[in-house]
PDB file of C-alpha atoms in Angstrom:
ATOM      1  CA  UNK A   1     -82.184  -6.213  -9.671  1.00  0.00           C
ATOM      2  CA  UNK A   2     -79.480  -6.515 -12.379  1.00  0.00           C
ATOM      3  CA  UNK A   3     -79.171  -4.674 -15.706  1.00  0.00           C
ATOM      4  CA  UNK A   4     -76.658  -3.046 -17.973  1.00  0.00           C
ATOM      5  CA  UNK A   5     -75.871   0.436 -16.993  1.00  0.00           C
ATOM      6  CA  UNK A   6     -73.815   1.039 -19.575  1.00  0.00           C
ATOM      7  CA  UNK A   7     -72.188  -0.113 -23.039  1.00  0.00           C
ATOM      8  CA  UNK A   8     -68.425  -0.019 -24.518  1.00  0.00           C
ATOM      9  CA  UNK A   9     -68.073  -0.629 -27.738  1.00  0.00           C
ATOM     10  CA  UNK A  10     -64.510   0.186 -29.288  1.00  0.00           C
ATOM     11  CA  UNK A  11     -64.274  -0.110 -33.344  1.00  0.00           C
ATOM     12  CA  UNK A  12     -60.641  -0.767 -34.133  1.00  0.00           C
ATOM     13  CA  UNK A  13     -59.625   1.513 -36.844  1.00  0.00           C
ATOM     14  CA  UNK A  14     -58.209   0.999 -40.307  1.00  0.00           C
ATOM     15  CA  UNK A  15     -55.211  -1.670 -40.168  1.00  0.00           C
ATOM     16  CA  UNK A  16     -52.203   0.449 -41.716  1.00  0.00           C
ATOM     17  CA  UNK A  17     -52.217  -2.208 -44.908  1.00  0.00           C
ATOM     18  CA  UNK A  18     -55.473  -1.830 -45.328  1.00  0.00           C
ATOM     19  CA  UNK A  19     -56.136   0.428 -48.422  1.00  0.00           C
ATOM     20  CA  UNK A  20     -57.695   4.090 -48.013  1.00  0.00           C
ATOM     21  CA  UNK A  21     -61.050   4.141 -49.157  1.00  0.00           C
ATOM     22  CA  UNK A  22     -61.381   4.836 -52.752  1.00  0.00           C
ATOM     23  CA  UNK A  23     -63.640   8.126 -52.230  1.00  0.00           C
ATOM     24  CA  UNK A  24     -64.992  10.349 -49.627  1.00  0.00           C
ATOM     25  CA  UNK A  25     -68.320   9.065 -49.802  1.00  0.00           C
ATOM     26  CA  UNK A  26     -66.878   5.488 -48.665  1.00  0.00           C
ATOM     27  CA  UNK A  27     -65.036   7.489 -46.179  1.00  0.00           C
ATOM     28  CA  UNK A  28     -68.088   8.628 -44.436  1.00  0.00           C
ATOM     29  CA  UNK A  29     -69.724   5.617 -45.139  1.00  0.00           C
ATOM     30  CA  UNK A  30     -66.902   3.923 -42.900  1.00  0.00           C
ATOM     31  CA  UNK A  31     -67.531   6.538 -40.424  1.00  0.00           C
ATOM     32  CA  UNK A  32     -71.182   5.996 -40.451  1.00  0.00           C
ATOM     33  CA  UNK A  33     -71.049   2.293 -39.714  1.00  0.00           C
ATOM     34  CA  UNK A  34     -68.769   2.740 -36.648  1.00  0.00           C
ATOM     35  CA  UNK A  35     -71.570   5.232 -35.639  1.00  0.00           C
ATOM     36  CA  UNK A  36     -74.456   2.553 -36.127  1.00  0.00           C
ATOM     37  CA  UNK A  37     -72.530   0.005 -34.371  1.00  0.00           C
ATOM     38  CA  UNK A  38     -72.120   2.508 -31.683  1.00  0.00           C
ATOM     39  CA  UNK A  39     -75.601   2.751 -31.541  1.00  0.00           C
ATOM     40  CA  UNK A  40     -76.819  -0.504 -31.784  1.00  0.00           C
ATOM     41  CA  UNK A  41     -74.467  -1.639 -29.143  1.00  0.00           C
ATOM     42  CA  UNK A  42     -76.548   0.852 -26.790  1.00  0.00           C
ATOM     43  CA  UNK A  43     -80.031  -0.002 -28.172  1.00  0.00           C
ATOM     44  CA  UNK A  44     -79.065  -3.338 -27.001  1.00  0.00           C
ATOM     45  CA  UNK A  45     -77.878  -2.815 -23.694  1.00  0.00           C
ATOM     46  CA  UNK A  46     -81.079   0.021 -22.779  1.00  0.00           C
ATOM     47  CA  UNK A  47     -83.412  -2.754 -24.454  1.00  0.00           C
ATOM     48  CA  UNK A  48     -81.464  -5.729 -21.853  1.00  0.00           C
ATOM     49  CA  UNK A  49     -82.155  -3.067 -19.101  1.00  0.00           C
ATOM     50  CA  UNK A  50     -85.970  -2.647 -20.135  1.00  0.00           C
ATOM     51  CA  UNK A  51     -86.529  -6.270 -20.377  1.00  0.00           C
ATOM     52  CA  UNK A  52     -85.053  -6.450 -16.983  1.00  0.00           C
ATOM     53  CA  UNK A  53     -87.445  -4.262 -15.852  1.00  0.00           C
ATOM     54  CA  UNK A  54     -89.945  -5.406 -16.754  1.00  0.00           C
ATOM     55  CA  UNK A  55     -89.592  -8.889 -16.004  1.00  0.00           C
ATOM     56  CA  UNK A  56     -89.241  -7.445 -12.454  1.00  0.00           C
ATOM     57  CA  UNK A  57     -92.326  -5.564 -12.312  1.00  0.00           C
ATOM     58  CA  UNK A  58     -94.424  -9.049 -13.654  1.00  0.00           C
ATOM     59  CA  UNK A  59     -92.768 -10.884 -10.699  1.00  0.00           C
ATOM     60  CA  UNK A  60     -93.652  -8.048  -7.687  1.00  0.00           C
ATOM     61  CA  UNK A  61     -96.881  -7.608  -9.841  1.00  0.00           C
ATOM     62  CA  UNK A  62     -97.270 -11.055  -8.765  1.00  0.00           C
ATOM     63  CA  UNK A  63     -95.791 -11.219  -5.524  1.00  0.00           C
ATOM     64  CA  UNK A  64     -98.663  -8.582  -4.666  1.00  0.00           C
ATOM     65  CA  UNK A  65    -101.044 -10.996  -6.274  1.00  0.00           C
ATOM     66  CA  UNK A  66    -100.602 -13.439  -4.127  1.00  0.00           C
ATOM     67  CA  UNK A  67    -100.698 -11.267  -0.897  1.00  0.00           C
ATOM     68  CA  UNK A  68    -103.640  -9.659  -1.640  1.00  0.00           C
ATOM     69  CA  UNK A  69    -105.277 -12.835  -2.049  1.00  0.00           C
ATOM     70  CA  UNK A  70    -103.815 -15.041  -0.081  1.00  0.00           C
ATOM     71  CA  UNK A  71    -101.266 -13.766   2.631  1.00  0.00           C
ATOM     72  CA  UNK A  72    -103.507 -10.701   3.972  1.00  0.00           C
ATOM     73  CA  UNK A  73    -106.696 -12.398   4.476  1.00  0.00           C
ATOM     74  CA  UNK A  74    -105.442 -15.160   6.482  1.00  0.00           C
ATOM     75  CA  UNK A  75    -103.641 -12.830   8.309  1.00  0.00           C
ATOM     76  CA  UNK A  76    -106.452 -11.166   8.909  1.00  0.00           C
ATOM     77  CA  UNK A  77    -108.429 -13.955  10.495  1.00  0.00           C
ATOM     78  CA  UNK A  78    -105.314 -14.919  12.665  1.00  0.00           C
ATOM     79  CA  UNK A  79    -105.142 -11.521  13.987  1.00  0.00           C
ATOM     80  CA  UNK A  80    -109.278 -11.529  14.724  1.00  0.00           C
ATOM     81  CA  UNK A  81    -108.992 -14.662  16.256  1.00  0.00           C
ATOM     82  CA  UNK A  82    -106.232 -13.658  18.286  1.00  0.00           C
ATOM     83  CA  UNK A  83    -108.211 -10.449  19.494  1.00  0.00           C
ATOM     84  CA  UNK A  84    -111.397 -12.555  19.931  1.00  0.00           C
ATOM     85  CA  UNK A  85    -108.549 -14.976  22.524  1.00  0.00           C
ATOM     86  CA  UNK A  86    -107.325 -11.992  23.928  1.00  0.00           C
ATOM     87  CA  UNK A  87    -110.849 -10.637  24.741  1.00  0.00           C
ATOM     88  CA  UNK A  88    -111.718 -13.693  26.356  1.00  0.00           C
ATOM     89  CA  UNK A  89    -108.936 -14.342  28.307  1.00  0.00           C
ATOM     90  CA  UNK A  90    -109.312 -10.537  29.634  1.00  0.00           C
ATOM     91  CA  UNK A  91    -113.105 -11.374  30.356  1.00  0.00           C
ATOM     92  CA  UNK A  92    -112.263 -14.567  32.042  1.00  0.00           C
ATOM     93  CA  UNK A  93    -109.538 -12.724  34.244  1.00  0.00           C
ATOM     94  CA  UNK A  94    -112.258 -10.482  35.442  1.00  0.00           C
ATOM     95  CA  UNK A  95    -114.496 -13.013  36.292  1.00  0.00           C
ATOM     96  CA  UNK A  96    -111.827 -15.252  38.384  1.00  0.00           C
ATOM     97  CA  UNK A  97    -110.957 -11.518  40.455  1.00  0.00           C
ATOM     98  CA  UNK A  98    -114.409 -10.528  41.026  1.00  0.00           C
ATOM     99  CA  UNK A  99    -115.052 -14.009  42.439  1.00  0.00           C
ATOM    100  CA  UNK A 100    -111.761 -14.100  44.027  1.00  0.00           C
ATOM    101  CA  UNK A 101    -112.629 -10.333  45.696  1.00  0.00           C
ATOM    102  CA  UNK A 102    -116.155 -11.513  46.813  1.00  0.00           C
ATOM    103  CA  UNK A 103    -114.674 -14.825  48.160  1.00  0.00           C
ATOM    104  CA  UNK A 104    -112.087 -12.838  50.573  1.00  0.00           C
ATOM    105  CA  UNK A 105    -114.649 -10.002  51.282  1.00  0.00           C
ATOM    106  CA  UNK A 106    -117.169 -12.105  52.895  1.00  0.00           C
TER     107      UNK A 106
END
């Protein structure tokens, strides 16, 4: 299974022209949405991952499904019908030797 493992996210910083903010609270502000960004960029990639997930466990959820209910009891009857072969074939060996011994022995 694919997901994101991990999440880069690089903010370039103030261009050199660019003018200073005017005050520190637009100064932290800046700060702040570089942080959220940050942040957001990893919400997305652990909510990609979860979806991943979980999408996987729906498919094996359903994979098991159909083997419960479909794979494994057919299986089933193949193998008793190849024990019930077996048996016979073992029971008709033991016939053909008996006869076979009794046929020599006499």
């Amino acid at each position: 299974m694919r997901r994101p493992a991990s999440v880069s996210v690089s903010v370039p910083p103030r261009p050199a022209t660019a003018a200073a903010p005017s005050n520190t609270a637009l100064a932290h502000a800046e700060a702040s949405y570089a942080d959220a960004v940050r942040a957001a960029a990893e919400y997305a990639a652990a909510r990609a991952a979860a979806e991943s997930v979980g999408a996987e466990v729906a498919g094996t959820r359903h994979r098991v499904r159909a083997l419960r209910r479909h794979w494994i009891p057919r299986l089933r009857e193949e193998l008793h019908r190849a024990g019930l072969a077996l048996e016979q074939s073992e029971h008709e060996d033991g016939v053909r030797r008996r006869w076979a011994s009794g046929a020599d022995g006499r």
